[in-house]
Coordinates of C-alpha atoms in Angstrom, one line a residue:
Chain A
X1408 CA 2.3 3.9 -13.6
X1409 CA 3.7 0.4 -13.9
X1410 CA 6.8 -0.3 -15.9
X1411 CA 7.5 -3.7 -17.3
X1412 CA 11.1 -4.4 -18.4
X1413 CA 13.5 -7.2 -18.0
X1414 CA 15.9 -5.5 -15.7
X1415 CA 13.9 -2.8 -13.9
X1416 CA 13.4 -4.8 -10.7
X1417 CA 17.1 -5.7 -10.3
X1418 CA 18.1 -2.0 -10.4
X1419 CA 16.2 -1.6 -7.1
X1420 CA 18.8 -3.6 -5.1
X1421 CA 18.2 -6.5 -2.7
X1422 CA 16.9 -4.4 0.2
X1423 CA 14.2 -2.7 -1.9
X1424 CA 13.2 -6.0 -3.5
X1425 CA 12.7 -7.5 -0.1
X1426 CA 10.6 -4.5 1.0
X1427 CA 8.5 -4.9 -2.2
X1428 CA 8.0 -8.6 -1.5
X1429 CA 6.5 -7.8 2.0
X1430 CA 4.5 -4.9 0.7
X1431 CA 3.0 -7.0 -2.1
X1432 CA 2.2 -9.8 0.4
X1433 CA 0.4 -7.3 2.6
X1434 CA -1.6 -6.1 -0.4
X1435 CA -2.3 -9.6 -1.5
X1436 CA -3.5 -11.0 1.8
X1437 CA -7.1 -11.3 0.6
X1438 CA -6.0 -13.3 -2.4
X1439 CA -4.0 -15.7 -0.2
X1440 CA -7.1 -16.1 2.0
X1441 CA -9.4 -16.7 -1.0
X1442 CA -7.0 -19.3 -2.6
X1443 CA -6.8 -21.0 0.8
X1444 CA -10.6 -21.1 0.9
X1445 CA -10.7 -22.5 -2.6
X1446 CA -8.3 -25.4 -1.6
X1447 CA -10.1 -25.9 1.7
X1448 CA -13.5 -26.2 0.1
X1449 CA -12.6 -28.4 -2.8
X1450 CA -10.0 -30.5 -1.0
X1451 CA -12.1 -33.5 0.0
X1452 CA -15.0 -33.1 -2.4
X1453 CA -14.3 -36.3 -4.3
X1454 CA -12.6 -38.2 -1.6
X1455 CA -14.4 -41.2 0.0
X1456 CA -12.6 -40.9 3.4
X1457 CA -12.3 -37.1 3.2
X1458 CA -11.1 -35.4 6.4
X1459 CA -10.5 -38.9 8.0
X1460 CA -7.2 -39.0 6.1
X1461 CA -5.8 -36.3 8.4
X1462 CA -6.2 -38.7 11.4
X1463 CA -5.5 -41.9 9.5
X1464 CA -2.1 -40.9 8.3
X1465 CA -0.5 -40.4 11.7
X1466 CA -2.2 -43.6 13.0
X1467 CA -0.8 -45.6 10.1
X1468 CA 2.7 -44.2 10.6
X1469 CA 2.6 -44.9 14.4
X1470 CA 1.4 -48.4 13.7
X1471 CA 4.3 -49.0 11.2
X1472 CA 6.9 -47.8 13.8
X1473 CA 5.3 -49.9 16.5
X1474 CA 5.4 -53.0 14.2
X1475 CA 9.0 -52.3 13.3
X1476 CA 9.8 -51.9 17.0
X1477 CA 8.1 -55.2 17.9
X1478 CA 9.9 -57.0 15.0
X1479 CA 13.2 -55.6 16.3
X1480 CA 14.0 -53.7 13.1
X1481 CA 13.8 -50.3 14.7
X1482 CA 14.4 -49.4 18.4
X1483 CA 11.8 -46.8 19.4
X1484 CA 13.9 -46.4 22.6
X1485 CA 12.8 -45.3 26.1
X1486 CA 9.9 -42.9 26.0
X1487 CA 8.5 -41.6 29.3
X1488 CA 5.0 -40.9 28.0
X1489 CA 2.5 -43.2 26.1
X1490 CA 3.7 -43.8 22.5
X1491 CA 0.4 -42.6 20.9
X1492 CA 1.0 -39.2 22.5
X1493 CA 4.7 -39.2 21.5
X1494 CA 4.0 -40.5 18.0
X1495 CA 1.1 -38.1 17.3
X1496 CA 3.0 -35.0 18.4
X1497 CA 6.1 -36.0 16.5
X1498 CA 4.2 -36.9 13.4
X1499 CA 2.2 -33.6 13.5
X1500 CA 5.4 -31.5 13.7
X1501 CA 7.2 -33.6 11.1
X1502 CA 4.3 -33.3 8.8
X1503 CA 4.6 -29.5 8.8
X1504 CA 7.8 -30.0 7.0
X1505 CA 7.1 -33.1 4.9
X1506 CA 3.6 -32.4 3.8
X1507 CA 4.3 -28.7 3.7
X1508 CA 7.2 -29.2 1.2
X1509 CA 5.2 -31.6 -0.9
X1510 CA 2.1 -29.3 -1.0
X1511 CA 4.1 -26.1 -1.8
X1512 CA 6.2 -27.8 -4.4
X1513 CA 3.1 -28.7 -6.4
X1514 CA 1.2 -25.5 -5.7
X1515 CA 2.3 -23.5 -8.8
X1516 CA 2.3 -26.2 -11.4
X1517 CA -1.1 -27.3 -10.1
X1518 CA -2.5 -23.8 -10.8
X1519 CA -1.8 -24.3 -14.6
X1520 CA -3.6 -21.8 -16.7
X1521 CA -4.1 -19.3 -13.9
X1522 CA -0.3 -18.7 -13.8
X1523 CA -0.1 -18.4 -17.6
X1524 CA -3.2 -16.3 -18.2
X1525 CA -3.6 -13.9 -15.3
X1526 CA -1.2 -11.4 -13.8
X1527 CA -1.1 -11.9 -10.0
X1528 CA 1.4 -12.6 -7.3
X1529 CA 2.2 -16.2 -7.8
X1530 CA 3.7 -16.5 -4.3
X1531 CA 0.1 -16.3 -3.1
X1532 CA -0.3 -19.9 -4.4
X1533 CA 2.6 -21.1 -2.3
X1534 CA 1.4 -19.3 0.9
X1535 CA -2.2 -20.4 0.4
X1536 CA -1.2 -24.1 -0.2
X1537 CA 0.6 -24.0 3.1
X1538 CA -2.7 -23.1 4.8
X1539 CA -3.9 -26.7 4.3
X1540 CA -0.9 -27.9 6.2
X1541 CA -1.8 -25.6 9.1
X1542 CA -5.3 -26.9 9.2
X1543 CA -4.1 -30.5 9.3
X1544 CA -1.8 -29.6 12.1
X1545 CA -4.5 -27.9 14.1
X1546 CA -6.8 -31.0 13.7
X1547 CA -4.0 -33.2 14.9
X1548 CA -3.3 -31.0 17.9
X1549 CA -7.0 -31.3 18.9
X1550 CA -6.7 -35.1 18.5
X1551 CA -3.5 -35.0 20.7
X1552 CA -5.4 -33.2 23.4
X1553 CA -8.1 -35.9 23.2
X1554 CA -5.5 -38.7 23.6
X1555 CA -3.9 -36.8 26.5
X1556 CA -7.3 -36.8 28.3
X1557 CA -7.8 -40.5 27.3
X1558 CA -4.7 -41.3 29.2
X1559 CA -5.8 -39.2 32.2
X1560 CA -3.0 -36.6 31.5
X1561 CA -3.2 -32.9 31.1
X1562 CA -1.0 -31.3 28.3
X1563 CA 1.9 -29.1 29.6
X1564 CA 1.4 -25.4 29.6
X1565 CA 4.4 -25.3 27.1
X1566 CA 1.9 -26.4 24.5
X1567 CA 0.9 -22.8 24.3
X1568 CA 4.4 -22.1 22.8
X1569 CA 3.5 -24.0 19.7
X1570 CA 3.2 -21.0 17.4
X1571 CA 6.5 -19.6 18.5
X1572 CA 8.7 -22.6 18.5
X1573 CA 7.3 -24.0 15.2
X1574 CA 7.8 -20.7 13.3
X1575 CA 11.4 -21.4 12.2
X1576 CA 10.3 -24.8 10.8
X1577 CA 7.4 -23.1 9.0
X1578 CA 9.8 -20.5 7.5
X1579 CA 12.3 -23.2 6.4
X1580 CA 9.6 -25.2 4.8
X1581 CA 8.1 -22.2 3.0
X1582 CA 11.6 -21.0 1.8
X1583 CA 12.4 -24.5 0.5
X1584 CA 8.9 -24.8 -1.0
X1585 CA 9.4 -21.5 -3.0
X1586 CA 12.5 -23.0 -4.6
X1587 CA 11.1 -26.5 -5.2
X1588 CA 7.9 -25.1 -6.7
X1589 CA 10.1 -23.3 -9.3
X1590 CA 12.2 -26.4 -9.9
X1591 CA 8.9 -28.4 -10.3
X1592 CA 8.1 -26.2 -13.2
X1593 CA 11.3 -27.3 -14.8
X1594 CA 10.9 -31.0 -14.1
X1595 CA 7.9 -32.8 -12.8
X1596 CA 10.3 -35.2 -11.0
X1597 CA 11.0 -32.7 -8.2
X1598 CA 7.9 -33.6 -6.2
X1599 CA 8.8 -37.3 -6.4
X1600 CA 12.3 -36.5 -5.1
X1601 CA 10.7 -34.4 -2.3
X1602 CA 8.4 -37.4 -1.3
X1603 CA 11.3 -39.8 -1.4
X1604 CA 13.6 -37.5 0.5
X1605 CA 11.2 -36.7 3.3
X1606 CA 10.3 -40.4 3.7
X1607 CA 14.0 -41.2 3.9
X1608 CA 14.7 -38.4 6.4
X1609 CA 11.8 -39.6 8.7
X1610 CA 13.6 -42.9 9.1
X1611 CA 17.1 -41.3 9.6
X1612 CA 16.0 -38.7 12.1
X1613 CA 14.8 -39.7 15.6
X1614 CA 11.3 -38.2 15.0
X1615 CA 9.1 -41.2 15.5
X1616 CA 11.5 -42.9 17.9
X1617 CA 13.8 -41.6 20.7
X1618 CA 16.7 -43.9 20.6
X1619 CA 20.0 -42.0 20.9
X1620 CA 21.9 -42.0 17.7
X1621 CA 25.6 -42.8 17.4
X1622 CA 28.1 -43.1 14.6
X1623 CA 27.6 -41.4 11.2
X1624 CA 23.9 -40.9 11.7
X1625 CA 24.4 -39.1 14.9
X1626 CA 27.1 -36.9 13.3
X1627 CA 24.8 -36.1 10.4
X1628 CA 21.9 -35.1 12.6
X1629 CA 24.1 -32.9 14.7
X1630 CA 24.7 -30.7 11.6
X1631 CA 21.2 -31.0 10.3
X1632 CA 19.1 -27.9 11.0
X1633 CA 15.9 -29.8 10.4
X1634 CA 16.8 -32.1 13.3
X1635 CA 16.8 -29.2 15.8
X1636 CA 13.7 -27.5 14.3
X1637 CA 11.7 -30.7 14.8
X1638 CA 13.1 -32.3 17.9
X1639 CA 13.4 -29.1 20.0
X1640 CA 9.7 -28.1 19.6
X1641 CA 8.6 -31.7 20.3
X1642 CA 10.7 -31.8 23.5
X1643 CA 9.2 -28.5 24.6
X1644 CA 5.7 -29.8 24.0
X1645 CA 6.1 -33.2 25.6
X1646 CA 8.6 -32.6 28.4
X1647 CA 8.7 -28.9 28.8
X1648 CA 12.4 -28.9 28.4
X1649 CA 14.9 -27.5 25.9
X1650 CA 17.8 -29.6 24.8
X1651 CA 20.1 -28.3 22.0
X1652 CA 19.2 -24.7 22.5
X1653 CA 22.2 -23.4 20.6
X1654 CA 21.5 -25.8 17.7
X1655 CA 17.9 -24.6 17.7
X1656 CA 18.9 -20.9 17.6
X1657 CA 21.4 -21.4 14.8
X1658 CA 18.9 -23.5 12.8
X1659 CA 16.2 -20.9 13.3
X1660 CA 18.5 -18.2 11.8
X1661 CA 19.2 -20.7 9.0
X1662 CA 15.4 -21.2 8.5
X1663 CA 14.9 -17.4 8.3
X1664 CA 17.6 -17.0 5.7
X1665 CA 16.3 -19.8 3.6
X1666 CA 12.8 -18.2 3.8
X1667 CA 13.9 -14.7 2.7
X1668 CA 16.2 -15.9 -0.1
X1669 CA 13.9 -18.7 -1.3
X1670 CA 11.0 -16.2 -1.5
X1671 CA 13.2 -13.6 -3.2
X1672 CA 14.3 -16.1 -5.8
X1673 CA 10.7 -17.0 -6.4
X1674 CA 9.6 -13.4 -6.5
X1675 CA 12.1 -12.5 -9.2
X1676 CA 11.5 -15.7 -11.2
X1677 CA 7.7 -15.6 -11.2
X1678 CA 7.3 -14.1 -14.7
X1679 CA 9.5 -16.9 -16.1
X1680 CA 7.0 -19.4 -14.6
X1681 CA 4.2 -18.1 -16.8
X1682 CA 6.4 -18.8 -19.9
X1683 CA 7.2 -22.3 -18.7
X1684 CA 4.0 -23.8 -17.3
Chain B
X425 CA -4.9 12.9 -24.7
X426 CA -2.5 11.0 -22.4
X427 CA -1.0 7.7 -23.3
X428 CA -2.0 4.8 -21.0
X429 CA 0.1 2.2 -22.8
X430 CA 3.6 2.9 -24.2
X431 CA 5.4 0.1 -25.8
X432 CA 9.0 1.0 -26.6
X433 CA 11.3 -1.1 -28.7
X434 CA 10.0 -4.3 -27.1
X435 CA 11.4 -7.7 -28.1
X436 CA 10.5 -11.0 -26.5
X437 CA 12.1 -14.3 -27.1
X438 CA 10.9 -17.8 -26.4
X439 CA 12.7 -21.1 -26.3
X440 CA 11.6 -24.1 -28.3
X441 CA 13.1 -26.5 -25.8
X442 CA 11.0 -26.6 -22.7
X443 CA 13.8 -27.7 -20.4
X444 CA 16.2 -25.0 -21.6
X445 CA 13.5 -22.4 -21.3
X446 CA 13.3 -22.5 -17.5
X447 CA 17.1 -23.1 -17.2
X448 CA 17.7 -19.9 -19.2
X449 CA 15.1 -18.1 -17.0
X450 CA 16.8 -19.1 -13.8
X451 CA 20.2 -18.2 -15.2
X452 CA 18.8 -14.7 -16.1
X453 CA 17.4 -14.2 -12.6
X454 CA 20.7 -15.2 -10.9
X455 CA 22.6 -13.0 -13.3
X456 CA 20.2 -10.1 -12.6
X457 CA 20.6 -10.6 -8.8
X458 CA 24.4 -10.5 -8.9
X459 CA 24.3 -7.6 -11.4
X460 CA 25.8 -9.5 -14.3
X461 CA 24.6 -8.6 -17.9
X462 CA 21.9 -11.0 -19.1
X463 CA 22.8 -10.5 -22.8
X464 CA 19.1 -10.2 -23.5
X465 CA 19.7 -9.1 -27.1
X466 CA 21.4 -12.4 -28.0
X467 CA 19.6 -15.6 -28.9
X468 CA 20.8 -18.7 -27.2
X469 CA 20.4 -22.2 -28.4
X470 CA 16.8 -23.0 -29.3
X471 CA 15.6 -19.5 -28.7
X472 CA 13.7 -17.4 -31.3
X473 CA 12.2 -13.9 -31.4
X474 CA 8.4 -14.0 -30.8
X475 CA 8.3 -10.2 -30.9
X476 CA 11.0 -7.9 -32.3
X477 CA 11.4 -4.1 -31.9
X478 CA 7.7 -3.4 -31.3
X479 CA 6.8 0.2 -30.5
X480 CA 3.4 1.9 -30.3
X481 CA 1.2 4.0 -27.9
X482 CA -2.4 3.7 -26.9
X483 CA -4.3 6.7 -25.7
X484 CA -6.8 6.8 -22.8
X485 CA -10.2 5.8 -24.0
X486 CA -9.0 4.4 -27.3
X487 CA -9.9 1.0 -28.6
X488 CA -7.0 -0.8 -30.4
X489 CA -7.1 -4.1 -32.2
X490 CA -4.2 -6.5 -32.7
X491 CA -4.5 -8.5 -35.9
X492 CA -2.3 -10.9 -37.8
X493 CA -1.9 -14.6 -38.7
X494 CA -1.5 -17.3 -36.0
X495 CA 2.0 -17.0 -34.5
X496 CA 2.4 -13.4 -35.4
X497 CA 2.7 -12.4 -31.7
X498 CA -0.7 -10.9 -30.9
X499 CA -1.4 -12.9 -27.7
X500 CA 2.2 -12.6 -26.5
X501 CA 2.0 -8.9 -26.9
X502 CA -1.2 -8.8 -24.9
X503 CA 0.4 -10.9 -22.1
X504 CA 3.4 -8.5 -22.1
X505 CA 1.0 -5.5 -21.6
X506 CA -0.7 -7.4 -18.9
X507 CA 2.6 -8.1 -17.1
X508 CA 2.2 -11.8 -17.3
X509 CA 5.5 -12.0 -19.4
X510 CA 8.3 -9.4 -19.1
X511 CA 10.0 -8.1 -22.2
X512 CA 13.5 -9.3 -22.9
X513 CA 14.4 -5.9 -24.5
X514 CA 12.6 -2.6 -24.2
X515 CA 10.0 -1.3 -21.9
X516 CA 6.3 -1.2 -21.5
X517 CA 4.6 1.5 -19.4
X518 CA 1.0 1.0 -18.3
X519 CA -1.1 3.6 -16.6
X520 CA -4.0 2.4 -14.6
X521 CA -5.7 -0.9 -13.5
X522 CA -5.6 -3.6 -16.1
X523 CA -8.3 -6.2 -16.5
X524 CA -7.7 -9.2 -18.8
X525 CA -9.9 -11.7 -20.5
X526 CA -7.3 -14.0 -22.0
X527 CA -9.1 -17.3 -21.7
X528 CA -12.7 -18.2 -20.8
X529 CA -13.0 -19.6 -17.3
X530 CA -9.3 -19.3 -16.4
X531 CA -9.1 -18.9 -12.6
X532 CA -12.4 -20.7 -12.0
X533 CA -12.2 -23.9 -9.9
X534 CA -14.5 -26.5 -11.5
X535 CA -15.7 -28.0 -8.2
X536 CA -16.7 -24.6 -6.7
X537 CA -20.1 -23.0 -7.3
X538 CA -20.7 -19.9 -9.5
X539 CA -21.0 -17.9 -6.3
X540 CA -17.7 -19.1 -4.8
X541 CA -16.0 -18.6 -8.2
X542 CA -17.2 -15.0 -8.4
X543 CA -15.4 -14.2 -5.1
X544 CA -12.3 -16.3 -6.1
X545 CA -12.0 -14.8 -9.6
X546 CA -12.9 -11.3 -8.5
X547 CA -10.1 -11.4 -5.9
X548 CA -7.6 -12.7 -8.4
X549 CA -8.5 -9.8 -10.7
X550 CA -7.7 -7.4 -7.8
X551 CA -11.1 -6.7 -6.3
X552 CA -11.6 -6.4 -2.5
X553 CA -14.4 -8.5 -0.9
X554 CA -16.4 -5.3 -0.2
X555 CA -16.3 -4.4 -3.9
X556 CA -17.4 -7.9 -4.9
X557 CA -20.2 -7.7 -2.4
X558 CA -21.4 -4.4 -3.9
X559 CA -21.2 -5.6 -7.5
X560 CA -22.3 -9.2 -6.9
X561 CA -25.9 -8.8 -8.2
X562 CA -24.7 -6.9 -11.3
X563 CA -22.2 -9.6 -12.1
X564 CA -24.8 -12.3 -11.7
X565 CA -27.4 -10.5 -13.7
X566 CA -25.0 -9.6 -16.6
X567 CA -23.8 -13.2 -16.7
X568 CA -27.5 -14.5 -16.6
X569 CA -26.6 -17.3 -14.2
X570 CA -28.9 -16.5 -11.3
X571 CA -30.6 -20.0 -11.3
X572 CA -27.2 -21.7 -11.4
X573 CA -25.4 -19.6 -8.8
X574 CA -25.0 -22.5 -6.4
X575 CA -24.2 -25.1 -9.1
X576 CA -20.5 -26.2 -9.5
X577 CA -18.9 -24.4 -12.5
X578 CA -17.9 -27.8 -14.0
X579 CA -21.6 -28.3 -14.8
X580 CA -21.8 -24.9 -16.7
X581 CA -21.9 -24.8 -20.5
X582 CA -18.9 -23.1 -22.2
X583 CA -21.2 -20.1 -22.9
X584 CA -22.1 -19.7 -19.3
X585 CA -18.4 -19.9 -18.3
X586 CA -17.5 -17.1 -20.8
X587 CA -20.5 -15.0 -19.6
X588 CA -19.4 -15.3 -16.0
X589 CA -15.7 -14.7 -16.8
X590 CA -16.6 -11.6 -18.9
X591 CA -19.0 -10.3 -16.4
X592 CA -16.5 -10.5 -13.5
X593 CA -13.7 -8.9 -15.6
X594 CA -15.8 -5.9 -16.8
X595 CA -17.2 -5.4 -13.2
X596 CA -13.7 -5.3 -11.8
X597 CA -13.6 -1.6 -12.9
X598 CA -10.5 -1.7 -15.1
X599 CA -9.0 1.3 -16.7
X600 CA -7.7 -0.9 -19.5
X601 CA -9.5 -4.0 -20.7
X602 CA -7.5 -6.6 -22.6
X603 CA -9.6 -9.1 -24.5
X604 CA -8.2 -12.1 -26.4
X605 CA -10.7 -13.7 -28.8
X606 CA -12.7 -15.3 -26.0
X607 CA -16.0 -13.8 -27.1
X608 CA -16.2 -16.2 -30.0
X609 CA -17.3 -18.9 -27.5
X610 CA -20.6 -17.2 -26.5
X611 CA -23.8 -17.2 -28.6
X612 CA -24.7 -14.3 -30.9
X613 CA -27.0 -12.7 -28.4
X614 CA -24.4 -12.7 -25.7
X615 CA -21.7 -11.4 -28.1
X616 CA -24.0 -8.5 -28.9
X617 CA -24.5 -7.8 -25.2
X618 CA -20.7 -7.9 -24.6
X619 CA -20.0 -5.4 -27.4
X620 CA -22.7 -3.1 -26.0
X621 CA -21.0 -3.4 -22.6
X622 CA -17.6 -2.6 -24.1
X623 CA -19.1 0.5 -25.8
X624 CA -20.8 1.6 -22.6
X625 CA -17.5 1.2 -20.7
X626 CA -15.8 3.4 -23.2
X627 CA -18.6 6.0 -23.3
X628 CA -19.2 6.2 -19.6
X629 CA -15.9 5.3 -17.9
X630 CA -13.4 6.1 -20.7
X631 CA -12.0 2.6 -20.5
X632 CA -9.2 1.8 -22.9
X633 CA -9.7 -1.5 -24.9
X634 CA -7.1 -3.7 -26.4
X635 CA -8.7 -6.4 -28.5
X636 CA -7.2 -9.4 -30.2
X637 CA -9.3 -11.2 -32.8
X638 CA -9.4 -13.1 -36.1
X639 CA -12.9 -11.8 -36.7
X640 CA -12.5 -8.6 -38.7
X641 CA -16.2 -7.7 -38.3
X642 CA -15.7 -7.6 -34.6
X643 CA -12.5 -5.7 -34.9
X644 CA -14.2 -3.1 -37.1
X645 CA -17.1 -3.0 -34.6
X646 CA -15.1 -1.8 -31.7
X647 CA -11.6 -0.7 -32.7
X648 CA -10.6 2.8 -33.6
X649 CA -7.1 1.8 -34.6
X650 CA -5.4 -1.5 -35.5
X651 CA -1.9 -2.9 -35.3
X652 CA -1.0 -5.5 -37.9
X653 CA 1.6 -7.9 -36.7
X654 CA 3.6 -10.2 -38.9
X655 CA 6.1 -12.8 -37.5
X656 CA 6.6 -10.7 -34.4
X657 CA 7.1 -7.4 -36.1
X658 CA 4.7 -4.4 -36.6
X659 CA 3.8 -4.3 -40.2
X660 CA 1.2 -1.5 -40.1
X661 CA -0.4 0.8 -37.6
X662 CA -3.4 3.0 -38.5
X663 CA -7.2 3.5 -38.7
X664 CA -9.0 0.1 -38.2
X665 CA -10.6 0.0 -41.6
X666 CA -7.4 0.8 -43.5
X667 CA -5.3 -1.8 -41.6
X668 CA -8.0 -4.5 -41.9
X669 CA -8.3 -4.0 -45.6
X670 CA -4.5 -4.2 -45.9
X671 CA -4.5 -7.4 -43.9
X672 CA -7.3 -8.9 -46.0
X673 CA -5.7 -8.1 -49.3

């Protein structure tokens, strides 16, 4: 028997609500997979360059940074490995956050009538949309391996740690995406703010460059969890070393909290979404 | 006979201002989480009651029609029973798996083929892949789209889209089937086929039907009982022919 009432779910308490979220996710795995396949199959159907975009985007970003470096506007700093390898790995990690946040933000409003006319777990839309970000990432990792070989280098064994060290970044992105996808239903400006914000952060954080930061920017990055969740995995992949371990652990816990509470907020608000979209 | 739907003193309010609607929604969620009263009985600025103090039961295997003028709350009530909206006041209890046909083609992706959309829509309606595999040929044959199975749905006629949507929904083996006016899109032959299917679902599987329509002939064709709604309130409940005549006069 299913009971629908405005307050029945809150009476369960936070612990039981979280348990229900995970249980519903397990039950809805097939739906997440099917929605992922839908997005995957239809994604490049009417695009001229199609899958090439996945490779073109990091190449264009790296080109921009190299140009800014040559013009003296930005200092890329001292990098001990060829810039194409550094740039591609950095961009791929960064894109999990930036593209992940943009994609998840639009995932619910993009589903339109589906949300309004069918009763299903709307969080499936957010999880499924993130699947495209994972595919992009895997393609770029394969490309990175190719570039390594082109330079006559072999990737470090620490590359195998990718799934583990990137998990906190994935959780942070998904948690934020759950909240921004709700906000996007209130105002269509949210996705533009997300695009603007991530573009701005890419310049402020030493993602595509390695120059040491001093002054206010250095202080800001020192308390920015995103900084540790991007930089630490990159250093592990490229140099096999961990700097800022404490910062990474604290930021990972932060990412986990944002994920659980972002998801819970979405889970409790999803019926309101149907009224709004 | 046991009740499969129990609607108890249900009220639902909506907001005319779209920005305020979601803000109120978020405020209610936050208040709910921190255990503060949501004052659901009170109307805030720009809110109005779409449904007010609605109560009724539906028994297993029954076919019930919702009738009333546009804006009387029929579709909102159907969405509340389906769990798409939650009531602001009162409770709805639903026993069994619910299948809904609220709009033709909703859930279909236009760029995907009929075949791909059967799997997508079937999963959205709660079917497992194995179940879809088993019922695939029945779905295709009922929808009469065999030749167009690998054609993108965007190239289907509106009738084909309704046929496919209806076929997937009835083959998802619901205990309760909610239908909102969508059959009007199909041609007469297909409408007849759909009504036959609805009758066979009731006869063979004891499926409960909740049907919303402005077409009183169709209402009388399949409904045992009707609920007449007027500006969000129940005006009359009773035998289908009695309620329909009251509505028409």
